mmCIF file of C-alpha atoms in Angstrom:
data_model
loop_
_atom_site.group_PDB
_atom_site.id
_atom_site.type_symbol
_atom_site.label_atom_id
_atom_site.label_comp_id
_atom_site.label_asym_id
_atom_site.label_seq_id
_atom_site.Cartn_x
_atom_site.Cartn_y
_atom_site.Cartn_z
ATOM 1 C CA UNK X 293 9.211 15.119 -15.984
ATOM 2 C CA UNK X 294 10.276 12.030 -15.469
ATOM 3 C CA UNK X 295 13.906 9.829 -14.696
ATOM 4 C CA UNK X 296 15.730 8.928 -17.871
ATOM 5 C CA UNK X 297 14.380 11.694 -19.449
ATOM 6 C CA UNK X 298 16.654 13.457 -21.644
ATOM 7 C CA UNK X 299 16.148 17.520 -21.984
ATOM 8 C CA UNK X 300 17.733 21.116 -23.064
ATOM 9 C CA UNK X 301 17.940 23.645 -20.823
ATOM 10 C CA UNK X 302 20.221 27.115 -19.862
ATOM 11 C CA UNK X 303 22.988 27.561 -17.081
ATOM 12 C CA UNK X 304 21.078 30.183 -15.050
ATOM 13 C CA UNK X 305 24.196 29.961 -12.465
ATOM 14 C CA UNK X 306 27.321 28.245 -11.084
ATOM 15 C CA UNK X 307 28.171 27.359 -7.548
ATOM 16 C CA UNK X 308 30.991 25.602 -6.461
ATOM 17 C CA UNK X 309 29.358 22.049 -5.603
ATOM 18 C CA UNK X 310 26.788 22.316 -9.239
ATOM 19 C CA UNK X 311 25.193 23.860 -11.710
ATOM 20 C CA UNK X 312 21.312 25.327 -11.783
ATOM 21 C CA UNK X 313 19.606 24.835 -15.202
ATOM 22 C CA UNK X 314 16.150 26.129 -16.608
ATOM 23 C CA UNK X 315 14.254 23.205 -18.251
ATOM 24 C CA UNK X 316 11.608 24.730 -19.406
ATOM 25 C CA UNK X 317 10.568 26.994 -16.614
ATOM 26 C CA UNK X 318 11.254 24.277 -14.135
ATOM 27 C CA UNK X 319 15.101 24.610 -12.728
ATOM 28 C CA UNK X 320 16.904 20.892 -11.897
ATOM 29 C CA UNK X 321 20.699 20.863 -10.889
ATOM 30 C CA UNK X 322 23.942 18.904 -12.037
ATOM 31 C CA UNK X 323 25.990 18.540 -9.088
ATOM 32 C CA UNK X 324 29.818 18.636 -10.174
ATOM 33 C CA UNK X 325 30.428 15.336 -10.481
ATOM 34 C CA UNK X 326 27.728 14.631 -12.947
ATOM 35 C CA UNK X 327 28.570 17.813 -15.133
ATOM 36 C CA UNK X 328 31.660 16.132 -16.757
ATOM 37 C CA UNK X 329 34.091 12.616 -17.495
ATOM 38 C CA UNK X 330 37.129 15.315 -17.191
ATOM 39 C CA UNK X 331 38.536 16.167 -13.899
ATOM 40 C CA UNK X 332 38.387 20.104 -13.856
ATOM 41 C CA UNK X 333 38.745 22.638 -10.877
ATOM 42 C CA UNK X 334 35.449 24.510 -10.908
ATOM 43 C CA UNK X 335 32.293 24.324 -12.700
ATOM 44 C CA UNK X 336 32.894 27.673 -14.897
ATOM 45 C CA UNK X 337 35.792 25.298 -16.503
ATOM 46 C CA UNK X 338 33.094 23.567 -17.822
ATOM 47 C CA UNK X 339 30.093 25.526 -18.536
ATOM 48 C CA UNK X 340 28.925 29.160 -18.453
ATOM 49 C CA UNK X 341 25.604 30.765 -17.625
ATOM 50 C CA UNK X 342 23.627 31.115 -20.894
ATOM 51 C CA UNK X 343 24.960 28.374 -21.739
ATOM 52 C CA UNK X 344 22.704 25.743 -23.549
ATOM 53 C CA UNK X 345 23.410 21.957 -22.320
ATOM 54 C CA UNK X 346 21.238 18.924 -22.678
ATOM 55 C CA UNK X 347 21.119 16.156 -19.578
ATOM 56 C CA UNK X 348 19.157 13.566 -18.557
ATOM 57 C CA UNK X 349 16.832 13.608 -15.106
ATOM 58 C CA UNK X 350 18.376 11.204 -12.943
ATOM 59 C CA UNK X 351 15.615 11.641 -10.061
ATOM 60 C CA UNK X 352 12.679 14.226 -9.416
ATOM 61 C CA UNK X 353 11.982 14.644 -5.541
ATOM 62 C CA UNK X 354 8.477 16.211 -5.683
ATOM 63 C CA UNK X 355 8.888 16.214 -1.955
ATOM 64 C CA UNK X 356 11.774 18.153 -1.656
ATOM 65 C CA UNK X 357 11.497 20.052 -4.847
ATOM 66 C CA UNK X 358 14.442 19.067 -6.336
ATOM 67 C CA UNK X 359 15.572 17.748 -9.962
ATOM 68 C CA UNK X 360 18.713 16.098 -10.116
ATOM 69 C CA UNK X 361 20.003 16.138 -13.396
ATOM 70 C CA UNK X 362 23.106 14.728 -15.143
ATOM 71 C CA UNK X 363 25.218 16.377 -18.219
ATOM 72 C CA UNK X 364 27.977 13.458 -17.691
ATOM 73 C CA UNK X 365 25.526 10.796 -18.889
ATOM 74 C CA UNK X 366 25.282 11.742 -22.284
ATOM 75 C CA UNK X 367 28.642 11.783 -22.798
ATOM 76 C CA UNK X 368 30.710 8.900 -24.039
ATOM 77 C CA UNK X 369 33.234 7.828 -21.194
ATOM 78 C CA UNK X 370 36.652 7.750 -22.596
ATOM 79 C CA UNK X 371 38.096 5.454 -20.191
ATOM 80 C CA UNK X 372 37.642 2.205 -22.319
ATOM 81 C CA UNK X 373 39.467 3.556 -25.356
ATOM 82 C CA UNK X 374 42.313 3.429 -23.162
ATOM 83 C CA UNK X 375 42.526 -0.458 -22.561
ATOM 84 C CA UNK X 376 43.987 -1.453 -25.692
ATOM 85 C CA UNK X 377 46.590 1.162 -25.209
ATOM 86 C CA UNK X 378 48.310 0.022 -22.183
ATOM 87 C CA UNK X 379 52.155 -0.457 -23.158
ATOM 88 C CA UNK X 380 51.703 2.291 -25.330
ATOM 89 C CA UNK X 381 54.145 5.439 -24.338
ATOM 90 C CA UNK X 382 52.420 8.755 -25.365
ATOM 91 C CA UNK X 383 52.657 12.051 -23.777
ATOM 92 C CA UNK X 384 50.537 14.053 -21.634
ATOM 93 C CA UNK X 385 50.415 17.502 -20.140
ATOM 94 C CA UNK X 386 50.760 17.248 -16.216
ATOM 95 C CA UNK X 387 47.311 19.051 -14.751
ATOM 96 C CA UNK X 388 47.926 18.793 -10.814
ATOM 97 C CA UNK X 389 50.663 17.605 -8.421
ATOM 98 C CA UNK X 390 49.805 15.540 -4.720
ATOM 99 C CA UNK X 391 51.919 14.507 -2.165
ATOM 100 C CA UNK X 392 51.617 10.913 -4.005
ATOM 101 C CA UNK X 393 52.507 12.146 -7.764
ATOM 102 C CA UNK X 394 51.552 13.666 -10.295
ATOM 103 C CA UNK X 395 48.424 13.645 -12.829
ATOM 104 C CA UNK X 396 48.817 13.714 -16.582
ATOM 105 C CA UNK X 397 46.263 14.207 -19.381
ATOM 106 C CA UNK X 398 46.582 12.181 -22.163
ATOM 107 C CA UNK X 399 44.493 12.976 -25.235
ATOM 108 C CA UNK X 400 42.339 16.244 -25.809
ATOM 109 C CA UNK X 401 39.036 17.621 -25.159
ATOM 110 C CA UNK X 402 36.286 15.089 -24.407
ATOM 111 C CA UNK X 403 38.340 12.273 -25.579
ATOM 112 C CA UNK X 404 41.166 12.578 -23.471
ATOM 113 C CA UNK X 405 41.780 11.040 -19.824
ATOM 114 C CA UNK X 406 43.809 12.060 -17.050
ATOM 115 C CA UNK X 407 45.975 9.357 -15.087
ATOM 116 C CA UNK X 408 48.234 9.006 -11.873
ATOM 117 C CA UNK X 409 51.962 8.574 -12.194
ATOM 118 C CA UNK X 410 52.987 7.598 -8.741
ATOM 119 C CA UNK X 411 55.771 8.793 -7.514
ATOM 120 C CA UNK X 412 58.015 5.452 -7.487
ATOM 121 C CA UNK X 413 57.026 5.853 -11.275
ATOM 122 C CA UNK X 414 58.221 9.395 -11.744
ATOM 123 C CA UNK X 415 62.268 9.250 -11.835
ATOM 124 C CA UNK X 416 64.943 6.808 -11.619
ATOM 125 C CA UNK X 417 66.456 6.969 -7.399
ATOM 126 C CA UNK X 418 64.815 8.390 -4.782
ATOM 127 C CA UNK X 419 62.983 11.431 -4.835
ATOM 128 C CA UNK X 420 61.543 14.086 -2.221
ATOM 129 C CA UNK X 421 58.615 15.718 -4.186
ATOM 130 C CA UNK X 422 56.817 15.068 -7.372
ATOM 131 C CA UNK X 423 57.487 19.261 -7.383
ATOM 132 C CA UNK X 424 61.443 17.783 -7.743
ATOM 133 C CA UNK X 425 60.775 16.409 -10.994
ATOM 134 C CA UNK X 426 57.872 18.285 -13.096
ATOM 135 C CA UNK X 427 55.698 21.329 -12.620
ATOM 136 C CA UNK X 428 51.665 21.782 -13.756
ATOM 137 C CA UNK X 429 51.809 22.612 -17.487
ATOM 138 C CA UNK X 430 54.657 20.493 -18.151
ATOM 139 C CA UNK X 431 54.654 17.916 -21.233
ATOM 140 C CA UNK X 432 55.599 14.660 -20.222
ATOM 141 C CA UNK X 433 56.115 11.209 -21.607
ATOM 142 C CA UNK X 434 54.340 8.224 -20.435
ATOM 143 C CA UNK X 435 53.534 4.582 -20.902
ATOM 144 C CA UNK X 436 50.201 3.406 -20.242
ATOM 145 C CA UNK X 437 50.261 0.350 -17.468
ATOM 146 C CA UNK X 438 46.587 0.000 -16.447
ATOM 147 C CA UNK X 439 43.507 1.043 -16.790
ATOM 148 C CA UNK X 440 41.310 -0.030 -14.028
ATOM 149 C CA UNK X 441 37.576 0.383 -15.641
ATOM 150 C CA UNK X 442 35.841 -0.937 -11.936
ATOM 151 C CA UNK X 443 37.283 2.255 -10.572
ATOM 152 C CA UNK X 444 37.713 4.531 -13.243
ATOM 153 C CA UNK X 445 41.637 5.068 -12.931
ATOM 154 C CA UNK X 446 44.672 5.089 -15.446
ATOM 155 C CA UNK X 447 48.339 4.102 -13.727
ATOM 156 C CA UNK X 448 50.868 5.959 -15.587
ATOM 157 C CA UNK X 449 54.872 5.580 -15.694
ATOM 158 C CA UNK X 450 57.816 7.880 -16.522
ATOM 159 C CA UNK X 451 60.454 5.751 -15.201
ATOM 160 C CA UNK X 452 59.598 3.019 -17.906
ATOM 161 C CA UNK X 453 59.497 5.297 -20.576
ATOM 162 C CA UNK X 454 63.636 5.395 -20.716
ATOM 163 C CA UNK X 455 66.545 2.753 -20.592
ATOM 164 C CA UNK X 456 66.082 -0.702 -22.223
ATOM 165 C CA UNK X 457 62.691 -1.596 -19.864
ATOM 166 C CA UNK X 458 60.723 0.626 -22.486
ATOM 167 C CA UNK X 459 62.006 -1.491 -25.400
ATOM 168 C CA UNK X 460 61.474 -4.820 -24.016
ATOM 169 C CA UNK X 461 58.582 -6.379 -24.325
ATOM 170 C CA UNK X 462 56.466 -6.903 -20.670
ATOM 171 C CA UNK X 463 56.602 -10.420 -20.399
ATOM 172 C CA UNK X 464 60.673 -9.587 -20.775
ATOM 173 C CA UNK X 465 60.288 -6.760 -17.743
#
């Protein structure tokens, strides 16, 4: 087995920081961060044991027996189908709330993305909590207002979704 190589293999099991997978009697792990583009809260959102997957070896460490392998890699990252969207206003379903604001998916499935709308972006006037203005589950409406590709972020806004700023065009703003 070598790096780069791509394979198929079955979930055996789940733990909280990866997943184990049989490659053909040898077992390599995804750790979570390689297992998918999408944000998720556990592995099991992901995957399931008996679960067929194909990843590519990222490193064999004959020395310490380990095969580190990466699902995430053979997917297509849907970050840069965002950049010619930005100044679009679309709607997303907020996924989790932080002390800072609140995270919204936009799109579906493998294509979709999930940004930060700060909290100065979240209402008109001052506000306490992003909990003040939206809950998980809600729908919300957005406007796309960067996408950093270096670090893999989307900046999201609320505010400028209402009034005459999301009419005008952003040289105007």
């Amino acid at each position: 087995m070598t790096r780069g190589e791509i394979r198929t293999g079955t979930v055996t099991s789940i733990a909280p920081y990866g997943v184990f997978v049989d490659i053909g009697g040898t077992e390599g792990m995804i750790n979570a961060a390689e297992l998918s583009w999408q944000s998720f809260a556990q592995c099991t959102d992901v995957v399931e044991v008996g679960q067929e997957v194909t990843v590519e070896v990222l490193d064999v460490d004959l020395a310490r027996e380990r095969i580190s392998l990466s699902r995430k890699a053979l997917l297509e990252d849907p970050l840069p189908s965002f950049v010619p969207r930005v100044g679009e206003i679309v709607s997303g379903r907020v996924t989790k709330l932080v002390p800072f604001g609140a995270f919204v998916r936009i799109g579906g499935g493998e294509d979709g993305f999930e940004g930060l709308v700060h909290n100065s972006e979240l209402a008109e006037g001052a506000m306490a909590r992003p909990e003040d203005v939206v809950a998980v589950g809600d729908e919300l409406v957005v406007k796309i207002t960067q996408v950093d590709r270096e670090r893999h972020r989307m900046a999201l806004s609320h505010r400028q979704t209402f009034g005459p700023a999301a009419c005008a065009p952003e040289e105007d703003r």
